[in-house]
Amino acid sequence: MAKKSQPLERISGSLFDSLEKSETFFNEGNYAQEPAIENKRLSVWAILSAVFGALGFFALVNLGFLVFAVFGFFASIVALIAISRMGGELQGKKIAALGLTLSLAASISGPLRSYVYERAFDKQADLFVKAWFEAVKNEDWAVAHQMTQPYWGRSVFATHQDEIRYWRGLLNNEEEVHSTAHSYLCNPTILTIKELGDRIKPSYYATTATNLTASDESTIRIYAFTIEPETPDGKKQTFFLSFVLERVMRKTPQGETLVGWQMRSNDFIPLKLDAQGRPIDPKA
């Protein structure tokens, strides 16, 4: 009689056991998953904001370039808003922040540099006018006349006697030079200041025009000259002079840059008066 077959016992460590454990391992997620590939795009507005912000620093040379700083500011705002709304699909937040910083810095530094430059320019112009006025009042004609010439073409005087010889030479030499010197001495402004002498006190009144470009640095300034009365009961009188000044530059053959002021003209100027008899600011 045949024997009954016995059930096969599971062999520990067999292939079937390994397969069962592996199936349980994978079903429970205990395996290293491959990282998902991120598909993020770089914001074009962020790049534009950084580019425009950098270009905005050309406003240190010309304020017209401030338009780039304005574009950079708005581009950075658009980029930051788009990045926050896209929920991580867009990159470039740091670039947009850089563009915003550059745009704000350019917007401040450009006008600030222009303001400081104009203030220094105005101060130099005021000192030049007052130096010319002192030369005329003290009858230093050679010095006053030299201040109307280009900076690089002026004569150098070692002593006051050198100035006198120079001026006599202008009056006594050839006809054209004599005419130039005579016309300068007969200028109504020169004659008025010389005649009034210490009775007049100049003071800055207004600036009607200022050009500060790479090829032209000039200004038109008005000064009020108050005449002190000769008697205690007299009234003060005021007349106005308009000065056209230019700051000129020239490079020498050696490469040195010469910078100096030149007075182009000075003329009496009539100003309108208000109901109280005070002059009206020409810029108003």
mmCIF file of C-alpha atoms in Angstrom:
data_model
loop_
_atom_site.group_PDB
_atom_site.id
_atom_site.type_symbol
_atom_site.label_atom_id
_atom_site.label_comp_id
_atom_site.label_asym_id
_atom_site.label_seq_id
_atom_site.Cartn_x
_atom_site.Cartn_y
_atom_site.Cartn_z
ATOM 1 C CA MET A 1 0.000 0.000 0.000
ATOM 2 C CA ALA A 2 1.332 3.282 -1.028
ATOM 3 C CA LYS A 3 2.243 5.830 1.564
ATOM 4 C CA LYS A 4 0.341 9.126 1.791
ATOM 5 C CA SER A 5 2.339 12.075 0.549
ATOM 6 C CA GLN A 6 3.345 14.497 3.275
ATOM 7 C CA PRO A 7 2.819 18.271 2.740
ATOM 8 C CA LEU A 8 5.955 20.024 1.696
ATOM 9 C CA GLU A 9 7.410 22.177 4.429
ATOM 10 C CA ARG A 10 8.519 25.698 3.553
ATOM 11 C CA ILE A 11 12.260 25.851 3.550
ATOM 12 C CA SER A 12 13.666 28.824 5.369
ATOM 13 C CA GLY A 13 15.770 31.022 3.158
ATOM 14 C CA SER A 14 14.416 29.440 0.025
ATOM 15 C CA LEU A 15 13.777 31.364 -3.181
ATOM 16 C CA PHE A 16 10.046 31.497 -2.477
ATOM 17 C CA ASP A 17 10.638 33.086 0.928
ATOM 18 C CA SER A 18 12.877 35.722 -0.612
ATOM 19 C CA LEU A 19 10.282 36.592 -3.230
ATOM 20 C CA GLU A 20 7.587 36.947 -0.592
ATOM 21 C CA LYS A 21 9.720 39.256 1.539
ATOM 22 C CA SER A 22 10.655 41.333 -1.478
ATOM 23 C CA GLU A 23 7.000 41.752 -2.444
ATOM 24 C CA THR A 24 6.174 42.903 1.086
ATOM 25 C CA PHE A 25 9.155 45.311 1.048
ATOM 26 C CA PHE A 26 8.135 46.980 -2.194
ATOM 27 C CA ASN A 27 4.454 47.125 -1.241
ATOM 28 C CA GLU A 28 5.300 49.011 1.936
ATOM 29 C CA GLY A 29 7.353 51.577 -0.036
ATOM 30 C CA ASN A 30 10.633 50.698 1.649
ATOM 31 C CA TYR A 31 12.783 51.355 -1.399
ATOM 32 C CA ALA A 32 14.715 54.301 -2.731
ATOM 33 C CA GLN A 33 12.530 56.238 -5.147
ATOM 34 C CA GLU A 34 14.132 58.136 -8.037
ATOM 35 C CA PRO A 35 14.000 61.933 -7.489
ATOM 36 C CA ALA A 36 11.454 63.769 -9.604
ATOM 37 C CA ILE A 37 13.016 65.983 -12.287
ATOM 38 C CA GLU A 38 12.167 69.655 -11.573
ATOM 39 C CA ASN A 39 11.048 71.702 -14.567
ATOM 40 C CA LYS A 40 11.377 75.334 -13.381
ATOM 41 C CA ARG A 41 11.751 78.282 -15.738
ATOM 42 C CA LEU A 42 13.841 81.415 -15.151
ATOM 43 C CA SER A 43 11.763 84.585 -15.162
ATOM 44 C CA VAL A 44 12.556 86.824 -18.137
ATOM 45 C CA TRP A 45 11.320 89.849 -16.157
ATOM 46 C CA ALA A 46 13.868 89.101 -13.447
ATOM 47 C CA ILE A 47 16.696 89.158 -16.001
ATOM 48 C CA LEU A 48 15.387 92.384 -17.546
ATOM 49 C CA SER A 49 15.163 94.047 -14.126
ATOM 50 C CA ALA A 50 18.842 93.317 -13.408
ATOM 51 C CA VAL A 51 19.930 94.541 -16.855
ATOM 52 C CA PHE A 52 17.878 97.744 -16.688
ATOM 53 C CA GLY A 53 18.974 98.369 -13.092
ATOM 54 C CA ALA A 54 22.638 98.188 -14.113
ATOM 55 C CA LEU A 55 22.077 100.470 -17.122
ATOM 56 C CA GLY A 56 20.391 102.967 -14.794
ATOM 57 C CA PHE A 57 23.792 103.875 -13.314
ATOM 58 C CA PHE A 58 24.591 105.729 -16.538
ATOM 59 C CA ALA A 59 22.411 108.431 -14.932
ATOM 60 C CA LEU A 60 25.599 109.445 -13.109
ATOM 61 C CA VAL A 61 26.691 110.824 -16.491
ATOM 62 C CA ASN A 62 23.342 111.898 -17.923
ATOM 63 C CA LEU A 63 20.037 112.012 -16.062
ATOM 64 C CA GLY A 64 18.262 110.847 -19.214
ATOM 65 C CA PHE A 65 19.407 107.314 -18.385
ATOM 66 C CA LEU A 66 17.107 107.338 -15.343
ATOM 67 C CA VAL A 67 14.494 105.848 -17.675
ATOM 68 C CA PHE A 68 16.396 102.536 -17.432
ATOM 69 C CA ALA A 69 16.189 102.648 -13.633
ATOM 70 C CA VAL A 70 12.426 103.192 -13.893
ATOM 71 C CA PHE A 71 12.066 100.248 -16.284
ATOM 72 C CA GLY A 72 14.200 98.111 -13.989
ATOM 73 C CA PHE A 73 12.045 98.974 -10.984
ATOM 74 C CA PHE A 74 8.787 97.980 -12.681
ATOM 75 C CA ALA A 75 10.346 94.856 -14.242
ATOM 76 C CA SER A 76 11.522 93.672 -10.816
ATOM 77 C CA ILE A 77 8.055 94.206 -9.312
ATOM 78 C CA VAL A 78 6.431 92.260 -12.158
ATOM 79 C CA ALA A 79 8.984 89.453 -11.736
ATOM 80 C CA LEU A 80 8.492 89.157 -7.975
ATOM 81 C CA ILE A 81 4.704 89.053 -8.331
ATOM 82 C CA ALA A 82 4.846 86.432 -11.102
ATOM 83 C CA ILE A 83 7.279 84.233 -9.153
ATOM 84 C CA SER A 84 5.105 84.289 -6.031
ATOM 85 C CA ARG A 85 1.918 83.465 -7.980
ATOM 86 C CA MET A 86 3.391 80.587 -10.002
ATOM 87 C CA GLY A 87 3.903 78.450 -6.886
ATOM 88 C CA GLY A 88 7.510 77.542 -7.492
ATOM 89 C CA GLU A 89 7.347 77.034 -11.250
ATOM 90 C CA LEU A 90 9.387 80.214 -11.851
ATOM 91 C CA GLN A 91 12.899 80.949 -10.634
ATOM 92 C CA GLY A 92 14.761 84.215 -10.353
ATOM 93 C CA LYS A 93 13.583 85.748 -7.105
ATOM 94 C CA LYS A 94 17.124 86.696 -6.093
ATOM 95 C CA ILE A 95 17.833 88.164 -9.529
ATOM 96 C CA ALA A 96 14.646 90.249 -9.339
ATOM 97 C CA ALA A 97 15.640 91.471 -5.867
ATOM 98 C CA LEU A 98 19.055 92.441 -7.256
ATOM 99 C CA GLY A 99 17.399 94.326 -10.102
ATOM 100 C CA LEU A 100 15.161 96.161 -7.637
ATOM 101 C CA THR A 101 18.170 97.142 -5.517
ATOM 102 C CA LEU A 102 20.155 98.359 -8.533
ATOM 103 C CA SER A 103 17.209 100.369 -9.861
ATOM 104 C CA LEU A 104 16.597 102.104 -6.530
ATOM 105 C CA ALA A 105 20.316 102.832 -6.073
ATOM 106 C CA ALA A 106 20.581 104.318 -9.575
ATOM 107 C CA SER A 107 17.437 106.417 -9.030
ATOM 108 C CA ILE A 108 19.007 107.967 -5.933
ATOM 109 C CA SER A 109 22.663 108.263 -6.930
ATOM 110 C CA GLY A 110 22.005 109.885 -10.337
ATOM 111 C CA PRO A 111 19.977 112.905 -9.122
ATOM 112 C CA LEU A 112 22.141 113.211 -5.989
ATOM 113 C CA ARG A 113 25.327 113.421 -8.015
ATOM 114 C CA SER A 114 23.700 115.977 -10.350
ATOM 115 C CA TYR A 115 22.566 118.095 -7.391
ATOM 116 C CA VAL A 116 26.029 118.099 -5.774
ATOM 117 C CA TYR A 117 27.676 118.907 -9.124
ATOM 118 C CA GLU A 118 25.317 121.843 -9.772
ATOM 119 C CA ARG A 119 25.864 123.244 -6.266
ATOM 120 C CA ALA A 120 29.647 123.113 -6.737
ATOM 121 C CA PHE A 121 29.270 124.711 -10.186
ATOM 122 C CA ASP A 122 27.136 127.549 -8.782
ATOM 123 C CA LYS A 123 29.600 128.171 -5.951
ATOM 124 C CA GLN A 124 32.522 128.450 -8.363
ATOM 125 C CA ALA A 125 30.537 130.813 -10.608
ATOM 126 C CA ASP A 126 29.703 133.060 -7.648
ATOM 127 C CA LEU A 127 33.342 133.228 -6.534
ATOM 128 C CA PHE A 128 34.424 134.083 -10.087
ATOM 129 C CA VAL A 129 31.957 136.970 -10.402
ATOM 130 C CA LYS A 130 32.989 138.406 -7.041
ATOM 131 C CA ALA A 131 36.688 138.130 -7.936
ATOM 132 C CA TRP A 132 36.024 139.988 -11.195
ATOM 133 C CA PHE A 133 34.037 142.663 -9.352
ATOM 134 C CA GLU A 134 36.901 143.213 -6.882
ATOM 135 C CA ALA A 135 39.397 143.508 -9.749
ATOM 136 C CA VAL A 136 37.276 146.163 -11.482
ATOM 137 C CA LYS A 137 36.612 148.071 -8.284
ATOM 138 C CA ASN A 138 40.343 148.105 -7.472
ATOM 139 C CA GLU A 139 41.147 149.133 -11.071
ATOM 140 C CA ASP A 140 43.153 145.976 -11.747
ATOM 141 C CA TRP A 141 42.245 146.247 -15.416
ATOM 142 C CA ALA A 142 44.669 143.620 -16.641
ATOM 143 C CA VAL A 143 43.303 141.034 -14.209
ATOM 144 C CA ALA A 144 39.690 141.903 -15.019
ATOM 145 C CA HIS A 145 40.365 141.778 -18.752
ATOM 146 C CA GLN A 146 42.206 138.450 -18.459
ATOM 147 C CA MET A 147 39.138 136.934 -16.773
ATOM 148 C CA THR A 148 37.229 137.530 -20.019
ATOM 149 C CA GLN A 149 39.769 135.490 -22.011
ATOM 150 C CA PRO A 150 39.965 131.700 -22.385
ATOM 151 C CA TYR A 151 41.668 130.125 -19.419
ATOM 152 C CA TRP A 152 44.569 128.657 -21.407
ATOM 153 C CA GLY A 153 45.254 131.943 -23.248
ATOM 154 C CA ARG A 154 45.761 134.193 -20.240
ATOM 155 C CA SER A 155 48.987 135.949 -19.422
ATOM 156 C CA VAL A 156 50.801 135.230 -16.201
ATOM 157 C CA PHE A 157 51.802 138.242 -14.113
ATOM 158 C CA ALA A 158 54.559 137.967 -11.550
ATOM 159 C CA THR A 159 54.073 141.456 -10.118
ATOM 160 C CA HIS A 160 51.646 144.345 -10.356
ATOM 161 C CA GLN A 161 54.163 146.201 -12.541
ATOM 162 C CA ASP A 162 53.922 143.341 -15.041
ATOM 163 C CA GLU A 163 50.171 143.942 -15.230
ATOM 164 C CA ILE A 164 50.702 147.668 -15.868
ATOM 165 C CA ARG A 165 53.185 146.972 -18.667
ATOM 166 C CA TYR A 166 50.788 144.444 -20.189
ATOM 167 C CA TRP A 167 47.891 146.892 -20.151
ATOM 168 C CA ARG A 168 49.980 149.742 -21.569
ATOM 169 C CA GLY A 169 51.053 147.399 -24.293
ATOM 170 C CA LEU A 170 47.418 146.751 -25.216
ATOM 171 C CA LEU A 171 46.768 150.497 -25.438
ATOM 172 C CA ASN A 172 49.912 151.467 -27.332
ATOM 173 C CA ASN A 173 50.466 148.643 -29.791
ATOM 174 C CA GLU A 174 48.651 147.753 -32.983
ATOM 175 C CA GLU A 175 45.296 149.280 -33.774
ATOM 176 C CA GLU A 176 43.201 146.112 -33.336
ATOM 177 C CA VAL A 177 44.588 145.384 -29.880
ATOM 178 C CA HIS A 178 44.240 149.018 -28.902
ATOM 179 C CA SER A 179 40.593 148.951 -29.977
ATOM 180 C CA THR A 180 39.957 145.854 -27.854
ATOM 181 C CA ALA A 181 41.508 147.418 -24.751
ATOM 182 C CA HIS A 182 39.752 150.749 -25.305
ATOM 183 C CA SER A 183 36.370 149.057 -25.788
ATOM 184 C CA TYR A 184 36.812 147.127 -22.586
ATOM 185 C CA LEU A 185 37.659 150.232 -20.564
ATOM 186 C CA CYS A 186 34.675 152.087 -22.049
ATOM 187 C CA ASN A 187 32.221 149.302 -21.260
ATOM 188 C CA PRO A 188 29.240 150.842 -19.361
ATOM 189 C CA THR A 189 29.470 148.140 -16.693
ATOM 190 C CA ILE A 190 33.150 148.867 -16.092
ATOM 191 C CA LEU A 191 32.577 152.622 -15.966
ATOM 192 C CA THR A 192 29.627 152.311 -13.546
ATOM 193 C CA ILE A 193 31.429 150.035 -11.092
ATOM 194 C CA LYS A 194 34.553 152.217 -11.258
ATOM 195 C CA GLU A 195 32.558 155.384 -10.634
ATOM 196 C CA LEU A 196 30.519 154.085 -7.723
ATOM 197 C CA GLY A 197 33.405 152.236 -6.083
ATOM 198 C CA ASP A 198 32.695 151.299 -2.464
ATOM 199 C CA ARG A 199 29.160 152.679 -2.618
ATOM 200 C CA ILE A 200 27.824 149.543 -4.269
ATOM 201 C CA LYS A 201 27.408 146.097 -2.776
ATOM 202 C CA PRO A 202 26.751 143.154 -5.108
ATOM 203 C CA SER A 203 24.547 140.227 -4.141
ATOM 204 C CA TYR A 204 23.378 137.189 -6.066
ATOM 205 C CA TYR A 205 19.787 137.498 -7.269
ATOM 206 C CA ALA A 206 18.854 134.689 -9.697
ATOM 207 C CA THR A 207 20.050 132.231 -12.323
ATOM 208 C CA THR A 208 18.155 132.359 -15.604
ATOM 209 C CA ALA A 209 19.886 129.499 -17.415
ATOM 210 C CA THR A 210 22.407 126.739 -16.736
ATOM 211 C CA ASN A 211 23.807 124.235 -19.219
ATOM 212 C CA LEU A 212 25.828 121.319 -17.875
ATOM 213 C CA THR A 213 26.669 118.989 -20.739
ATOM 214 C CA ALA A 214 29.801 117.277 -21.975
ATOM 215 C CA SER A 215 30.370 120.078 -24.519
ATOM 216 C CA ASP A 216 28.966 123.113 -22.700
ATOM 217 C CA GLU A 217 29.113 124.228 -19.071
ATOM 218 C CA SER A 218 27.690 127.720 -18.916
ATOM 219 C CA THR A 219 25.319 129.811 -16.852
ATOM 220 C CA ILE A 220 23.571 133.177 -16.907
ATOM 221 C CA ARG A 221 23.450 134.771 -13.469
ATOM 222 C CA ILE A 222 21.856 138.022 -12.328
ATOM 223 C CA TYR A 223 23.364 140.109 -9.555
ATOM 224 C CA ALA A 224 21.782 143.037 -7.763
ATOM 225 C CA PHE A 225 24.040 146.038 -7.070
ATOM 226 C CA THR A 226 22.671 148.242 -4.306
ATOM 227 C CA ILE A 227 23.879 151.844 -4.255
ATOM 228 C CA GLU A 228 24.314 153.256 -0.783
ATOM 229 C CA PRO A 229 22.949 156.861 -0.536
ATOM 230 C CA GLU A 230 25.425 159.698 -0.103
ATOM 231 C CA THR A 231 23.230 161.353 2.539
ATOM 232 C CA PRO A 232 21.474 159.745 5.533
ATOM 233 C CA ASP A 233 18.032 160.732 4.237
ATOM 234 C CA GLY A 234 18.685 159.393 0.745
ATOM 235 C CA LYS A 235 17.126 156.262 -0.660
ATOM 236 C CA LYS A 236 18.985 153.189 -1.728
ATOM 237 C CA GLN A 237 18.954 152.394 -5.431
ATOM 238 C CA THR A 238 19.489 149.060 -7.121
ATOM 239 C CA PHE A 239 20.513 148.092 -10.621
ATOM 240 C CA PHE A 240 20.952 144.616 -12.049
ATOM 241 C CA LEU A 241 23.736 143.064 -14.095
ATOM 242 C CA SER A 242 23.494 139.875 -16.108
ATOM 243 C CA PHE A 243 26.696 137.807 -16.341
ATOM 244 C CA VAL A 244 27.227 135.098 -18.939
ATOM 245 C CA LEU A 245 29.844 132.695 -17.579
ATOM 246 C CA GLU A 246 31.430 129.601 -19.029
ATOM 247 C CA ARG A 247 33.622 126.930 -17.522
ATOM 248 C CA VAL A 248 35.986 125.814 -20.250
ATOM 249 C CA MET A 249 38.196 122.749 -20.538
ATOM 250 C CA ARG A 250 41.097 121.954 -22.772
ATOM 251 C CA LYS A 251 43.639 119.156 -23.017
ATOM 252 C CA THR A 252 47.295 120.018 -23.461
ATOM 253 C CA PRO A 253 49.583 118.069 -25.849
ATOM 254 C CA GLN A 254 50.937 116.364 -22.733
ATOM 255 C CA GLY A 255 47.444 115.090 -21.884
ATOM 256 C CA GLU A 256 46.818 117.475 -18.992
ATOM 257 C CA THR A 257 43.289 118.847 -18.633
ATOM 258 C CA LEU A 258 43.011 122.587 -17.988
ATOM 259 C CA VAL A 259 39.784 123.823 -16.402
ATOM 260 C CA GLY A 260 38.955 127.481 -15.857
ATOM 261 C CA TRP A 261 36.232 130.092 -15.918
ATOM 262 C CA GLN A 262 35.639 132.765 -18.528
ATOM 263 C CA MET A 263 33.267 135.750 -18.472
ATOM 264 C CA ARG A 264 31.601 135.982 -21.862
ATOM 265 C CA SER A 265 29.645 139.185 -21.238
ATOM 266 C CA ASN A 266 28.156 141.481 -18.605
ATOM 267 C CA ASP A 267 25.237 143.778 -19.316
ATOM 268 C CA PHE A 268 22.692 145.889 -17.494
ATOM 269 C CA ILE A 269 19.322 144.182 -17.364
ATOM 270 C CA PRO A 270 15.927 145.787 -16.733
ATOM 271 C CA LEU A 271 13.680 143.827 -14.368
ATOM 272 C CA LYS A 272 9.987 144.198 -13.753
ATOM 273 C CA LEU A 273 8.931 145.397 -10.323
ATOM 274 C CA ASP A 274 5.962 144.290 -8.244
ATOM 275 C CA ALA A 275 3.474 146.575 -6.448
ATOM 276 C CA GLN A 276 5.930 147.102 -3.558
ATOM 277 C CA GLY A 277 8.708 148.110 -5.913
ATOM 278 C CA ARG A 278 10.609 144.863 -5.510
ATOM 279 C CA PRO A 279 12.087 143.098 -8.559
ATOM 280 C CA ILE A 280 10.249 140.059 -9.848
ATOM 281 C CA ASP A 281 12.269 136.876 -10.036
ATOM 282 C CA PRO A 282 12.814 136.161 -13.758
ATOM 283 C CA LYS A 283 12.406 132.422 -13.081
ATOM 284 C CA ALA A 284 8.962 132.868 -11.511
#
